[in-house]
Amino acid sequence: MKAAACRQRGIGFVGMVMIAAGLIFVTILGMKLVPAYMHSAQIAQIFKTIARDPAMQGATISEIKDSYSKRANINYITDITAEDIEISKGDGQLRLTANYSVKIPVAGNITLLLEFNPSSS
């Protein structure tokens, strides 16, 4: 009986529970992080669309901000508002940028702070 115990290989119950807990934690963390990254990508795409739109090249800053607000409303983006956007027109090209952060509560008093810098370029 003692010889058979020495040859056994594999993971024990406690090890399997620890691995399962780790996988569950990583999955939950991923489910909380993915929406923030998706919104950042959507904001960057909106910026690029506005910057490439020929109608926006001669538009005023308020018209550009209004265009962003409408597009963000369609995609349910509430991370930044039109007032948070920095708009510059140089060399005949429109450039939109923003700097914002998102706080994501993980558990108890543990919070993740994500900083994003979407741009039209």
mmCIF file of C-alpha atoms in Angstrom:
data_model
loop_
_atom_site.group_PDB
_atom_site.id
_atom_site.type_symbol
_atom_site.label_atom_id
_atom_site.label_comp_id
_atom_site.label_asym_id
_atom_site.label_seq_id
_atom_site.Cartn_x
_atom_site.Cartn_y
_atom_site.Cartn_z
ATOM 1 C CA MET A 1 0.000 0.000 0.000
ATOM 2 C CA LYS A 2 2.847 2.354 0.805
ATOM 3 C CA ALA A 3 4.468 1.828 -2.595
ATOM 4 C CA ALA A 4 1.231 2.769 -4.401
ATOM 5 C CA ALA A 5 1.009 6.067 -2.517
ATOM 6 C CA CYS A 6 4.487 7.082 -3.636
ATOM 7 C CA ARG A 7 3.655 6.586 -7.305
ATOM 8 C CA GLN A 8 0.461 8.657 -7.306
ATOM 9 C CA ARG A 9 0.634 11.893 -9.225
ATOM 10 C CA GLY A 10 -1.845 14.721 -9.674
ATOM 11 C CA ILE A 11 -3.448 17.564 -7.869
ATOM 12 C CA GLY A 12 -5.124 17.276 -4.510
ATOM 13 C CA PHE A 13 -8.515 18.631 -3.543
ATOM 14 C CA VAL A 14 -7.092 21.732 -1.829
ATOM 15 C CA GLY A 15 -4.939 22.524 -4.856
ATOM 16 C CA MET A 16 -7.917 22.162 -7.152
ATOM 17 C CA VAL A 17 -10.012 24.494 -4.972
ATOM 18 C CA MET A 18 -7.199 27.092 -4.995
ATOM 19 C CA ILE A 19 -6.893 26.921 -8.784
ATOM 20 C CA ALA A 20 -10.678 27.211 -9.175
ATOM 21 C CA ALA A 21 -10.756 30.244 -6.838
ATOM 22 C CA GLY A 22 -7.945 31.872 -8.828
ATOM 23 C CA LEU A 23 -9.735 31.279 -12.125
ATOM 24 C CA ILE A 24 -12.995 32.656 -10.727
ATOM 25 C CA PHE A 25 -11.202 35.788 -9.450
ATOM 26 C CA VAL A 26 -9.499 36.383 -12.809
ATOM 27 C CA THR A 27 -12.807 35.856 -14.639
ATOM 28 C CA ILE A 28 -14.679 38.310 -12.415
ATOM 29 C CA LEU A 29 -11.878 40.866 -12.744
ATOM 30 C CA GLY A 30 -11.945 40.484 -16.522
ATOM 31 C CA MET A 31 -15.702 40.942 -16.611
ATOM 32 C CA LYS A 32 -15.301 44.225 -14.738
ATOM 33 C CA LEU A 33 -12.406 45.511 -16.876
ATOM 34 C CA VAL A 34 -13.657 44.667 -20.371
ATOM 35 C CA PRO A 35 -16.467 47.299 -20.498
ATOM 36 C CA ALA A 36 -14.049 50.122 -19.587
ATOM 37 C CA TYR A 37 -11.650 49.119 -22.357
ATOM 38 C CA MET A 38 -14.513 48.736 -24.835
ATOM 39 C CA HIS A 39 -15.767 52.248 -24.035
ATOM 40 C CA SER A 40 -12.270 53.641 -24.519
ATOM 41 C CA ALA A 41 -12.058 51.955 -27.925
ATOM 42 C CA GLN A 42 -15.499 53.293 -28.862
ATOM 43 C CA ILE A 43 -14.508 56.818 -27.820
ATOM 44 C CA ALA A 44 -11.336 56.611 -29.908
ATOM 45 C CA GLN A 45 -13.385 55.371 -32.874
ATOM 46 C CA ILE A 46 -15.846 58.263 -32.484
ATOM 47 C CA PHE A 47 -12.911 60.703 -32.395
ATOM 48 C CA LYS A 48 -11.450 59.215 -35.588
ATOM 49 C CA THR A 49 -14.840 59.288 -37.334
ATOM 50 C CA ILE A 50 -15.386 62.939 -36.456
ATOM 51 C CA ALA A 51 -11.827 63.910 -37.436
ATOM 52 C CA ARG A 52 -12.176 62.221 -40.849
ATOM 53 C CA ASP A 53 -15.645 63.606 -41.570
ATOM 54 C CA PRO A 54 -15.339 66.302 -44.277
ATOM 55 C CA ALA A 55 -18.350 68.143 -42.845
ATOM 56 C CA MET A 56 -16.565 68.518 -39.498
ATOM 57 C CA GLN A 57 -13.406 70.077 -40.966
ATOM 58 C CA GLY A 58 -15.037 73.503 -41.179
ATOM 59 C CA ALA A 59 -17.347 73.068 -38.193
ATOM 60 C CA THR A 60 -17.218 75.137 -35.058
ATOM 61 C CA ILE A 61 -16.088 73.664 -31.754
ATOM 62 C CA SER A 62 -19.658 73.603 -30.452
ATOM 63 C CA GLU A 63 -20.802 71.688 -33.557
ATOM 64 C CA ILE A 64 -17.990 69.163 -33.068
ATOM 65 C CA LYS A 65 -18.919 68.699 -29.410
ATOM 66 C CA ASP A 66 -22.571 68.308 -30.373
ATOM 67 C CA SER A 67 -21.595 65.655 -32.923
ATOM 68 C CA TYR A 68 -19.627 63.791 -30.237
ATOM 69 C CA SER A 69 -22.528 64.004 -27.780
ATOM 70 C CA LYS A 70 -24.941 62.485 -30.287
ATOM 71 C CA ARG A 71 -22.559 59.658 -31.214
ATOM 72 C CA ALA A 72 -21.716 58.928 -27.565
ATOM 73 C CA ASN A 73 -25.406 58.871 -26.684
ATOM 74 C CA ILE A 74 -26.030 56.240 -29.355
ATOM 75 C CA ASN A 75 -23.272 54.017 -27.871
ATOM 76 C CA TYR A 76 -24.341 54.675 -24.242
ATOM 77 C CA ILE A 77 -20.968 56.217 -23.391
ATOM 78 C CA THR A 78 -21.065 58.189 -20.162
ATOM 79 C CA ASP A 79 -17.369 58.068 -19.229
ATOM 80 C CA ILE A 80 -16.663 61.510 -20.695
ATOM 81 C CA THR A 81 -18.805 64.394 -21.852
ATOM 82 C CA ALA A 82 -18.289 66.774 -24.750
ATOM 83 C CA GLU A 83 -16.776 69.309 -22.329
ATOM 84 C CA ASP A 84 -13.945 66.864 -21.517
ATOM 85 C CA ILE A 85 -12.728 66.792 -25.133
ATOM 86 C CA GLU A 86 -9.737 68.850 -26.248
ATOM 87 C CA ILE A 87 -10.183 69.980 -29.854
ATOM 88 C CA SER A 88 -7.391 71.414 -31.948
ATOM 89 C CA LYS A 89 -7.310 72.422 -35.591
ATOM 90 C CA GLY A 90 -3.856 72.565 -37.070
ATOM 91 C CA ASP A 91 -2.351 72.022 -40.503
ATOM 92 C CA GLY A 92 -5.846 71.675 -41.939
ATOM 93 C CA GLN A 93 -6.490 68.633 -39.766
ATOM 94 C CA LEU A 94 -8.886 68.189 -36.884
ATOM 95 C CA ARG A 95 -7.549 66.502 -33.723
ATOM 96 C CA LEU A 96 -9.641 65.342 -30.775
ATOM 97 C CA THR A 97 -8.133 64.077 -27.520
ATOM 98 C CA ALA A 98 -9.322 63.366 -24.005
ATOM 99 C CA ASN A 99 -7.780 62.248 -20.731
ATOM 100 C CA TYR A 100 -9.998 60.483 -18.240
ATOM 101 C CA SER A 101 -9.919 57.827 -15.578
ATOM 102 C CA VAL A 102 -12.356 55.130 -14.525
ATOM 103 C CA LYS A 103 -12.601 53.700 -11.005
ATOM 104 C CA ILE A 104 -13.734 50.091 -10.833
ATOM 105 C CA PRO A 105 -14.637 48.654 -7.423
ATOM 106 C CA VAL A 106 -13.307 45.117 -7.039
ATOM 107 C CA ALA A 107 -14.144 44.017 -3.490
ATOM 108 C CA GLY A 108 -14.552 45.907 -0.255
ATOM 109 C CA ASN A 109 -12.180 48.848 -0.310
ATOM 110 C CA ILE A 110 -10.133 47.526 -3.258
ATOM 111 C CA THR A 111 -10.564 49.696 -6.342
ATOM 112 C CA LEU A 112 -8.826 49.671 -9.714
ATOM 113 C CA LEU A 113 -8.022 53.012 -11.346
ATOM 114 C CA LEU A 114 -7.741 52.907 -15.134
ATOM 115 C CA GLU A 115 -6.480 55.939 -17.047
ATOM 116 C CA PHE A 116 -7.297 56.365 -20.733
ATOM 117 C CA ASN A 117 -6.061 58.832 -23.367
ATOM 118 C CA PRO A 118 -8.133 58.297 -26.529
ATOM 119 C CA SER A 119 -7.176 60.365 -29.553
ATOM 120 C CA SER A 120 -8.230 60.814 -33.145
ATOM 121 C CA SER A 121 -4.691 60.329 -34.430
#
